[in-house]
XYZ file of C-alpha atoms in Angstrom:
257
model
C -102.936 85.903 -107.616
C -106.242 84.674 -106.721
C -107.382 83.406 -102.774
C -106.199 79.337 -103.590
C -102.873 81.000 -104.865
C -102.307 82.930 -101.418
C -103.680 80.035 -99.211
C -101.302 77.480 -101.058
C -98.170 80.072 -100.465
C -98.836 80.702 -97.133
C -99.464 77.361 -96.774
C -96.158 76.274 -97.951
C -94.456 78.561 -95.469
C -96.467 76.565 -92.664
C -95.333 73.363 -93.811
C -91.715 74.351 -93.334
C -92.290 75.624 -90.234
C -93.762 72.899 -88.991
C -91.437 70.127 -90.071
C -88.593 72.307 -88.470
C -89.909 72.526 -85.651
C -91.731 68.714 -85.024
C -90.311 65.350 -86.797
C -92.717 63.046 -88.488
C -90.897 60.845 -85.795
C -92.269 62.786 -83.246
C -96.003 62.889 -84.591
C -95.816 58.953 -84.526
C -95.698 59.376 -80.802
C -98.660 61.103 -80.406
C -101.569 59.948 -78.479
C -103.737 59.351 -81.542
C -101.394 58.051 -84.005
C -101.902 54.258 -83.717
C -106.029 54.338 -83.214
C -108.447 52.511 -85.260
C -109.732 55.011 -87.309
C -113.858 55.427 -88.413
C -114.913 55.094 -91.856
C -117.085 57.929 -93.464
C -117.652 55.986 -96.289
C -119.825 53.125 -93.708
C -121.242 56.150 -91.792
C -122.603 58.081 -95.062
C -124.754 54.765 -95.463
C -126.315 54.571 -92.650
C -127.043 57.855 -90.914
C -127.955 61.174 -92.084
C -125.144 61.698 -94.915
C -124.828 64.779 -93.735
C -120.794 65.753 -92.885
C -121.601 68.809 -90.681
C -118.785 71.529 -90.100
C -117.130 73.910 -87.578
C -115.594 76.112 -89.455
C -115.162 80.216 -87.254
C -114.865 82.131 -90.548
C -113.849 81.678 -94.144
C -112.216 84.331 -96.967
C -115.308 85.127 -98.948
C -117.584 84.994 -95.495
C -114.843 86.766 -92.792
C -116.002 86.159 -89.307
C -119.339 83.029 -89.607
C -119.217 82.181 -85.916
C -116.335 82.694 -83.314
C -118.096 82.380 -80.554
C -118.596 78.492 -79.836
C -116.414 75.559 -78.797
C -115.890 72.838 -81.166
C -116.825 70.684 -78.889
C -120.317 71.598 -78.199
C -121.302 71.979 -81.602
C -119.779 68.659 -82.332
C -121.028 67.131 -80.099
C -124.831 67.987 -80.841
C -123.812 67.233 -84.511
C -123.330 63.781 -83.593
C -126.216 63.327 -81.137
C -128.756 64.956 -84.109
C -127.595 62.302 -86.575
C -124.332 63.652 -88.378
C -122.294 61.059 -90.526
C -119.308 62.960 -89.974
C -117.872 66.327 -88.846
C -115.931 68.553 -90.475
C -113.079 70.386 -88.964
C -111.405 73.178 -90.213
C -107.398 73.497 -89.314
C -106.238 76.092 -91.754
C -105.244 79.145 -89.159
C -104.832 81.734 -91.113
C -107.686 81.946 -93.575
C -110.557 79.607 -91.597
C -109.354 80.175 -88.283
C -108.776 76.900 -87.245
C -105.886 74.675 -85.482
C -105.268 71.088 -84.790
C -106.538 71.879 -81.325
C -110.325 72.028 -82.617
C -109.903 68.465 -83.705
C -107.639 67.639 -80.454
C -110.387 68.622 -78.057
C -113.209 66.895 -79.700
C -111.651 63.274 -80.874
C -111.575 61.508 -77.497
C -115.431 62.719 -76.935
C -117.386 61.470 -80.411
C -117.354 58.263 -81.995
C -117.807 59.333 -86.128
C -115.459 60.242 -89.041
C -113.684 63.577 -88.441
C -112.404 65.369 -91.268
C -109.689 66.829 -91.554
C -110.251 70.152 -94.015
C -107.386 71.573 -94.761
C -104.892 72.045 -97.718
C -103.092 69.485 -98.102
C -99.947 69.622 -100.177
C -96.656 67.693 -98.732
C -96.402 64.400 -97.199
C -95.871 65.893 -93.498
C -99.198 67.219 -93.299
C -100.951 63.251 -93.754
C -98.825 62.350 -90.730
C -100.048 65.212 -88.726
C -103.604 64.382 -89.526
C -103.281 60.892 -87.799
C -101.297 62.375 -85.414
C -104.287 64.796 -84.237
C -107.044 62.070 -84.783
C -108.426 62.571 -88.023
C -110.110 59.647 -90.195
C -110.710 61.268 -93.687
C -108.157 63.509 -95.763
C -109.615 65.619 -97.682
C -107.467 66.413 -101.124
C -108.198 69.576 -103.192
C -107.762 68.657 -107.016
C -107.600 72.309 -107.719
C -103.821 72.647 -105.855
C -102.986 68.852 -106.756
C -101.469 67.145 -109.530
C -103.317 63.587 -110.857
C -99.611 62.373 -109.520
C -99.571 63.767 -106.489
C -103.215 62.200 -105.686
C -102.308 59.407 -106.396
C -99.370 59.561 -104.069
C -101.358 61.130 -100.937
C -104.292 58.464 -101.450
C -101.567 55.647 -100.768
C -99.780 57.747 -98.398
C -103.647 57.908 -96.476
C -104.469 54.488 -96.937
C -100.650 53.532 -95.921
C -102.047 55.550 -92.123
C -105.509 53.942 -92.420
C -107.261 56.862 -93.542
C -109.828 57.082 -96.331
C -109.380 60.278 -98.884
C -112.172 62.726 -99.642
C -111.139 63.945 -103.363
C -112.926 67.415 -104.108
C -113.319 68.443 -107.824
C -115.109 71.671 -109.134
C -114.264 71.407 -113.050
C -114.358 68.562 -116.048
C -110.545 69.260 -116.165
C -110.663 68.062 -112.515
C -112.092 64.775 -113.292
C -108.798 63.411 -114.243
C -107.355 63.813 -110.462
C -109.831 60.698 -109.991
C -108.368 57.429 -109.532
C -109.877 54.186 -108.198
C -108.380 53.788 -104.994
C -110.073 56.903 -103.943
C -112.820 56.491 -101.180
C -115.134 59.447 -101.958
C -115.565 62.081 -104.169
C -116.786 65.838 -103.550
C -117.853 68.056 -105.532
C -117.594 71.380 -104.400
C -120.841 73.849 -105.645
C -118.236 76.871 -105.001
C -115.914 77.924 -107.207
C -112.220 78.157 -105.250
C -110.970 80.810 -107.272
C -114.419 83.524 -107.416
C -116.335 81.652 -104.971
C -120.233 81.946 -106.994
C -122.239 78.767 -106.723
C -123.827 76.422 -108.870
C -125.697 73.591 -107.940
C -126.813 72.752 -111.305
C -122.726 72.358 -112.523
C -121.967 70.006 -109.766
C -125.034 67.534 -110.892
C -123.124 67.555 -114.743
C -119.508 66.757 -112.998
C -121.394 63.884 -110.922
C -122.906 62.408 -113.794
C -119.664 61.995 -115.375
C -118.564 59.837 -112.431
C -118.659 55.700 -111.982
C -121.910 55.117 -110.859
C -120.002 53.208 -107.970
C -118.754 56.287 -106.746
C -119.306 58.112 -103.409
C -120.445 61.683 -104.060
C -120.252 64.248 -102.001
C -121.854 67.699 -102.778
C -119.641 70.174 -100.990
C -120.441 73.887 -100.138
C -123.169 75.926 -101.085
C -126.006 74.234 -99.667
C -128.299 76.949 -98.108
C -131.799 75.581 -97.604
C -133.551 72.609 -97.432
C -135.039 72.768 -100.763
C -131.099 72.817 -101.879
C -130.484 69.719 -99.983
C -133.348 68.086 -101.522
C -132.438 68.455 -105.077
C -129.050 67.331 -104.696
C -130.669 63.992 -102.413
C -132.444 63.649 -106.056
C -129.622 63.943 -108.069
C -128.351 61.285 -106.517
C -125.749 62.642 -104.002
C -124.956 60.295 -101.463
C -123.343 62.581 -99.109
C -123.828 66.682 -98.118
C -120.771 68.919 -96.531
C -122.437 71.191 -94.813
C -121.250 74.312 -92.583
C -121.664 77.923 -93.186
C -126.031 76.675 -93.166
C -125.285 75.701 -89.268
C -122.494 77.819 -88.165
C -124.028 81.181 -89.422
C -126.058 80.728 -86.336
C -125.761 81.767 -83.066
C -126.474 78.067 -82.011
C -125.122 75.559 -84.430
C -126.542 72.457 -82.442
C -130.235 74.130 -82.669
C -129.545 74.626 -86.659
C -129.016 71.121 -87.395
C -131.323 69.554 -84.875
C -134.078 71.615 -87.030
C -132.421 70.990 -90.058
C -132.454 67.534 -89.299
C -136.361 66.882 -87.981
C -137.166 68.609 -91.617
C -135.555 66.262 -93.835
């Protein structure tokens, strides 16, 4: 059983949790549930195209930074120029919780993400629930079908969807009702990188298509070769968050592209 197998296990024994414990009905109620939400898919075109994450620690990485609020660093994320942020929610493998995106939504005014992975029709509801504008949908634990399904179920809650592919094989999740595509530069199941395999995978896309390069990205020089590929958007994290100050990262990050 590789790391996606044990996250998407675990992650079904969350789900059931969860729904026993709080009705869809109930997340309807929430504070958040009826806003207007942001589109990333406007904001990638006119700021930085950079979706910059919080994200305390990941399986291949352990501990990246557990020391800041998600708040601060959001905050400077948006102030430096960020499209969007990123938000992690997965608990038990990225040490995250719907509270990060709770205590950041009433304070910034772009797309929040919400990274998790998604699998059942509860979790969409939750999303809105907690503030989030963008879904993001892993083809590697999805069927085509079930894409499909989640991308209505999305738009239904007036959130766009954030597809992520990593192999040709994964191409076929794509449909045209969704909003953006990522491709993630890390392998899921072994984690290595390559830049170079993303750039084939986005050439095989509509031209029309939002791209996202997703992971990966460790310098500047990285981030300018995917710009040239043609990449409209960059998810960016473990680059920032690896610091002790996030918001100093991306502000020079920033002034040097």
């Amino acid at each position: 059983m590789n790391i996606l197998d044990k996250i998407i296990a675990r992650k079904k024994e969350e789900v059931t949790f969860s729904k026993s414990t709080i009705s869809i009905e109930e997340l309807k109620d929430s504070e958040f549930f009826g806003r207007k939400t942001y589109s990333l898919k406007e904001s990638l075109k006119s700021k930085s195209g950079i979706i910059a994450e919080f994200k305390r620690q990941s399986p291949s990485k352990g501990i990246i930074n557990d020391k800041v609020s998600p708040l601060e660093v959001a905050s400077a994320y948006e102030n430096f120029g960020a499209s969007g942020i990123s938000i992690l929610t997965d608990k038990d493998f990225f040490g995250g919780s719907f509270d990060d995106i709770l205590s950041v939504r009433n304070h910034i005014n772009i797309p929040i993400l919400r990274k998790d992975f998604m699998i059942d029709e509860y979790q969409f509801y939750g999303a809105k629930s907690i503030g989030a504008d963008v879904i993001l949908l892993i083809a590697a634990c999805l069927t085509p079908h079930q894409v499909a399904e989640f991308t209505d179920l999305s738009h239904e809650l007036g959130m766009e969807v954030l597809l992520e592919i990593h192999t040709e094989e994964e191409l076929k999740h794509f449909n045209k009702n969704i909003d953006l595509v990522g491709i993630n530069n890390r392998n899921l199941k072994d984690f290595k990188v390559d830049l170079q395999h993303s750039v084939q995978l986005k050439n095989q896309l509509p031209d029309d298509v939002l791209s996202v390069a997703e992971s990966g990205i460790y310098s500047i020089e990285d981030f300018q070769y995917l710009k040239e590929k043609g990449f409209n958007g960059f998810l960016m994290g473990e680059y920032f968050m690896k610091n002790n100050n996030p918001a100093e990262a991306f502000e020079e990050f920033i002034s040097n592209i």
